[in-house]
Amino acid sequence: MSSSFATKFAIPEIIFGNGSINHLASCARGLGARRILLVSDQGVEDAGWVQVVMDILDQNSLECVYFNEIDSNPRDSQVHAGLEIYLAEGADVIVALGGGSPMDTAKGIGIIAGNGGNISDYEGANRIKRPLPPMIFAPTTAGSGSDMTQYSIITDVSRQVKMTVISRSLVPNISIIDPTMLRTKTEELIIASAVDALAHAVESYVSRLSSPFTDHHALQAIRLFVENLERAVEYRDPKALEQLSIASTAAGMSFSNAGLGALHSLAHSLGGMFDVLHGLVHPILLPAVMRFNMPHSLEKMAVIGRILLGPCPHSDEYAAEEGIHQLETLFKSLNVPTRLGEILPDPEVLEPICKMAVYDACTLTNPCDVTWEDLQSICKEAW
Amino acid sequence: MTTRRKPIVPIKPGELQVHSPPARPAHLEDIIGIEHTKLGFFEQLRQKIEELETKNQETEDRRRETAAILDGISDLMMVLTEDLKIISVNHVFHETFPGIENPEGHYCYDLFRHESTPCPECPAFRSLSTNTVCKETAIFRIDGTNRHYEMIASPLKNPEWPKHRVLIFKRDVTMEKIYQAKYYQAEKMATLGVLATGVAHEVNNPLAAISGYAQGLQRKLAHIQQQADNTTLEDFREYTQTIVNECNRCRDIVHSLLTFGHPICTFSPMCINDIVTETLKLLHHHLKSQRRITLETELAENLPISYGDAPQMMQVLLNLLTNAVDALNNGDCGGRQGEGTITIRTSATPAEDWVRLEVSDTGCGIPMKNKDKLFEPFFTTKPVGKGIGVGLSTCYNIVRGHKGEITVDSQVGKGSKFIVTLPTNPDEING
C-alpha cells in the first residue's frame, strides 16, 4: 500500500454459522421489510434453497416476490427486468441468495431502485448519490465475495463489456453466511468458487491498496484454501466446506477494501465478450499474472509461496517461484482447464480483450503498471 | 475428478472490437472512497423529514390563508351531506351554537329546529336536484331567541366523492328585519300623525262653532231670566258651561294630537310634567274604561327643563303606560285581573343634571329570564295579535337618542317600575 493514501475498511454486518439462514426473517424485519424481493437463480432453486428461504419468510409473515432470470454473468437487461418486478410488486428489502450473479444483480436492482436511470450510468467509482433499499445477502457458493464487497459487475451487452460499479453503498446491510448451503454445490462450482476466492485473496494481498487490515484476511483466506480445498472437493466434508466459506468471506473482506489486479481485469474483459464462468479463468491466468507481478511484490509473493509450500528455508525468489509452481500443479490436479487455448476459440481475440482490460478498475490496484501489451504477453504465456 | 463444463460462446460472435476508455476513469482514491460512506436510512429519513416539514409548512400557510378567508365570512357556513348531516362548519357556527364543540355528524334540522326530519322549506334539496344555487328565508328559535335567517344553498358535486354535498350559507338578517319593521312602524306613525293633524284641524272648526254658540247662549241667558223660572235657568247655565268646558277640553286634545303628529323631530326645551299631562289627556278615555285601575301622579314641583323631542317622549310614556295597563290585566299573575295602581312619578337629581320619570305598576312583574330581553326587538310575552314586541325597543331607542337611560326594576308578583332618566343638558353627555 502506498503511504500517500489513508486507508479504509468497510464490511457489512456478518452473521455466520450453520443454520444462520434462519435469522433471515428477523434481519429483514429489522430493516423494515414487508415485501421482499428475493433474487436467486435456477441452480440455487434446483438445490432447494430458494424454497427454504421462501418458507422461512412465509412462516414469519413476510411477503416475498421472486426473481430468477439471471445468467452466470448478469446482464444489464436482467437488472432492469428485476427492477421492474421490484417496483411493480412494491417490494422494499432486497434479499439475494446464491453466488456472485444473483448478488451483483441484486445490487444493480438496488442502485436503480434508489437512484433511477440506467445501470451503465453508475459504471465506475462512487457515482451513486442516493441510498439503496436495504439488502441482505446469503451466499451459497463461498467464492464471489460479493456479499462483502463494494463492487457490482454487470455485463453491458451492447458494449460487450463487464461494467464495474464501485460504491460503499453496494456493501450489503447484512450478510448471512450459512456453510450448510455449500453442501449441495457441484464439484465444478466448489472448485470454481474456491479458486475465485483464492484469486481474490492473492490479488488483494499484493494490491497497491492492501493494508494491515486486509492483509490479515487475505492470508487467512489463502491458508484456509490450501488446508481445506481437497477435503471439500473429495469428501464434501462439512467442516472443510465451512472453512472454505470462511476463506471466501475473508477474501471478500480483503478485496472489497484493497482491490484486485490484472487477473480480474482480464477475467472481466473475457467475461464481457465470452459467457465464461468467472472462476474458470483464474486457474488459467493466476499463475501467469503472479509471475508477471512477482518482481514488484516479491516479499508478499514469497509469503504466499511459503503458505502453499509449508516452511521453506530458501530465498524469497525461490519461495515465490515455487509457490506459483505449486499452484499450477494444484490446478492441474483439479482437472480444470489450465491453458487459455482450451477455453478460447482463437488467439486473435486476445488483443481486443487486453485492450479493454487495461481500462478495468482492477488494473489500477495491480502492484505494477500494466499496458495492454503486458496483458497480451500474460495471455500468450497462458495460451 | 471430472468437471462438467458449459460450452463457451461469445455474447455477440464476430463483433469483437476495441472499446474506448470509460468516460469516467476511476482512480485509486475512488476505490478507497474515504469520503464516500454507505448511504443509509438516516440520510434518506432526514431528507424526507425536511421535505415533509417544508411541505407541511406550505400546507399550513395555505390552510391559514383559507381559514382567514373563511373567517372573514360573517355568514354561518356549513357543508352538509345529501341527508343534511354536517361535515364542516366555519367559526360563525361556534358563535351561534357555543355549546356544540363537534358539530360534525349532527343533523342540521336537529340543531336549528330540534326536529327529527328536514324542514319543508330547506333549499338544500332543491339546489341538489336542480343543480343551482337556491335561496330561502326562515325563522329559527336559537337559544330562546327568534332569529331570522336568509339561506343560500349551493350544490357541491365531485365525481370522486361517493356522495354529493351541499354548501349552505345562513345569514342572520334579524336586525335588517327589525329595522324594516321599525321603518314601517315609523311610516305608519307618520301617516297617522298627518291624518290626526288633518282630523284635528277639521274638528277644530265645528268645535269653535259649538263653543261660540254655547257662549252666545250664555250671553242670551241674561235677557230671558225674567221669562223663565230659576231652576230652568240654572240648568241652562250649567249645560252651556259644560258645553264650553268640553269644547275647551276637545280643543286641548286636538292640540295634543297636533303636537303628537308633528312629523319633524326637533329637540327643544320640554317639561316632563307637561308631557305627562298631555299624554294622560290622550289616554284619558282608555284609562277611564279600566274601572278598577287607579292612576296616581306624583309630579315634582319646579322640575328642571330638559331638552328633547316632546312627541317622541310622549310616545315613550304612552308605551310604558300601555305596558303597565297590560301588566295589570295579565291573568297569569294571580291577584285580581285588571285591578291595581299605576303611579307616574317625576323627580330630579339634587344637582338638577338629570330628570327622572318613573312608571310603576302593581302588576305581575317580570320573570328574571325575560329581564335581559325586555328591550330586544320583537320580544313580547303578549299573546299573538296583541302586540308585536316593538314598544319597549322603540322606547329604548328613543331614550338612547336623548342620551338618557331606561331601566327596569321588577319583582315577580309585586310589580314593575320602569325608570327613564334624561339629562337636563344632553350636550354635556358624551356618546
mmCIF file of N, CA and C in Angstrom, chain B residues 76 95-98 111-114 139-149 170 172:
data_model
loop_
_atom_site.group_PDB
_atom_site.id
_atom_site.type_symbol
_atom_site.label_atom_id
_atom_site.label_comp_id
_atom_site.label_asym_id
_atom_site.label_seq_id
_atom_site.Cartn_x
_atom_site.Cartn_y
_atom_site.Cartn_z
ATOM 1 N N LEU B 76 -73.051 32.231 8.632
ATOM 2 C CA LEU B 76 -72.867 30.880 9.136
ATOM 3 C C LEU B 76 -72.759 29.960 7.925
ATOM 4 N N GLU B 95 -70.020 30.499 17.169
ATOM 5 C CA GLU B 95 -70.567 31.661 17.878
ATOM 6 C C GLU B 95 -72.071 31.502 18.072
ATOM 7 N N THR B 96 -72.724 30.908 17.077
ATOM 8 C CA THR B 96 -74.172 30.727 17.155
ATOM 9 C C THR B 96 -74.536 29.608 18.124
ATOM 10 N N PHE B 97 -73.739 28.512 18.069
ATOM 11 C CA PHE B 97 -74.004 27.373 18.958
ATOM 12 C C PHE B 97 -72.782 27.126 19.844
ATOM 13 N N PRO B 98 -72.567 27.990 20.838
ATOM 14 C CA PRO B 98 -71.345 27.837 21.635
ATOM 15 C C PRO B 98 -71.292 26.513 22.408
ATOM 16 N N LEU B 111 -80.268 20.647 14.973
ATOM 17 C CA LEU B 111 -79.694 21.791 15.680
ATOM 18 C C LEU B 111 -80.575 23.028 15.580
ATOM 19 N N PHE B 112 -81.106 23.279 14.371
ATOM 20 C CA PHE B 112 -81.811 24.535 14.161
ATOM 21 C C PHE B 112 -83.286 24.464 14.567
ATOM 22 N N ARG B 113 -83.841 23.248 14.459
ATOM 23 C CA ARG B 113 -85.282 23.155 14.707
ATOM 24 C C ARG B 113 -85.658 22.167 15.805
ATOM 25 N N HIS B 114 -84.669 21.393 16.259
ATOM 26 C CA HIS B 114 -84.956 20.305 17.200
ATOM 27 C C HIS B 114 -86.010 19.365 16.627
ATOM 28 N N ILE B 139 -87.310 31.478 10.002
ATOM 29 C CA ILE B 139 -87.048 31.950 11.359
ATOM 30 C C ILE B 139 -86.770 30.741 12.231
ATOM 31 N N PHE B 140 -85.583 30.747 12.873
ATOM 32 C CA PHE B 140 -85.227 29.660 13.792
ATOM 33 C C PHE B 140 -85.188 30.226 15.195
ATOM 34 N N ARG B 141 -85.616 29.403 16.144
ATOM 35 C CA ARG B 141 -85.528 29.839 17.531
ATOM 36 C C ARG B 141 -84.235 29.272 18.090
ATOM 37 N N ILE B 142 -83.246 30.154 18.301
ATOM 38 C CA ILE B 142 -81.930 29.702 18.761
ATOM 39 C C ILE B 142 -81.650 30.323 20.112
ATOM 40 N N ASP B 143 -81.373 29.470 21.074
ATOM 41 C CA ASP B 143 -81.061 29.919 22.433
ATOM 42 C C ASP B 143 -82.186 30.797 22.987
ATOM 43 N N GLY B 144 -83.430 30.423 22.685
ATOM 44 C CA GLY B 144 -84.585 31.137 23.226
ATOM 45 C C GLY B 144 -84.923 32.412 22.482
ATOM 46 N N THR B 145 -84.208 32.743 21.430
ATOM 47 C CA THR B 145 -84.477 33.972 20.688
ATOM 48 C C THR B 145 -84.848 33.615 19.258
ATOM 49 N N ASN B 146 -85.809 34.337 18.722
ATOM 50 C CA ASN B 146 -86.152 34.103 17.323
ATOM 51 C C ASN B 146 -85.147 34.814 16.437
ATOM 52 N N ARG B 147 -84.535 34.070 15.535
ATOM 53 C CA ARG B 147 -83.565 34.674 14.620
ATOM 54 C C ARG B 147 -84.050 34.445 13.197
ATOM 55 N N HIS B 148 -83.963 35.495 12.450
ATOM 56 C CA HIS B 148 -84.427 35.433 11.069
ATOM 57 C C HIS B 148 -83.222 35.145 10.171
ATOM 58 N N TYR B 149 -83.269 34.076 9.386
ATOM 59 C CA TYR B 149 -82.114 33.700 8.540
ATOM 60 C C TYR B 149 -82.481 33.701 7.067
ATOM 61 N N LYS B 170 -75.978 30.672 5.971
ATOM 62 C CA LYS B 170 -77.146 31.195 6.686
ATOM 63 C C LYS B 170 -76.777 32.568 7.207
ATOM 64 N N ASP B 172 -77.771 35.876 9.228
ATOM 65 C CA ASP B 172 -78.697 36.354 10.257
ATOM 66 C C ASP B 172 -79.189 37.740 9.838
#
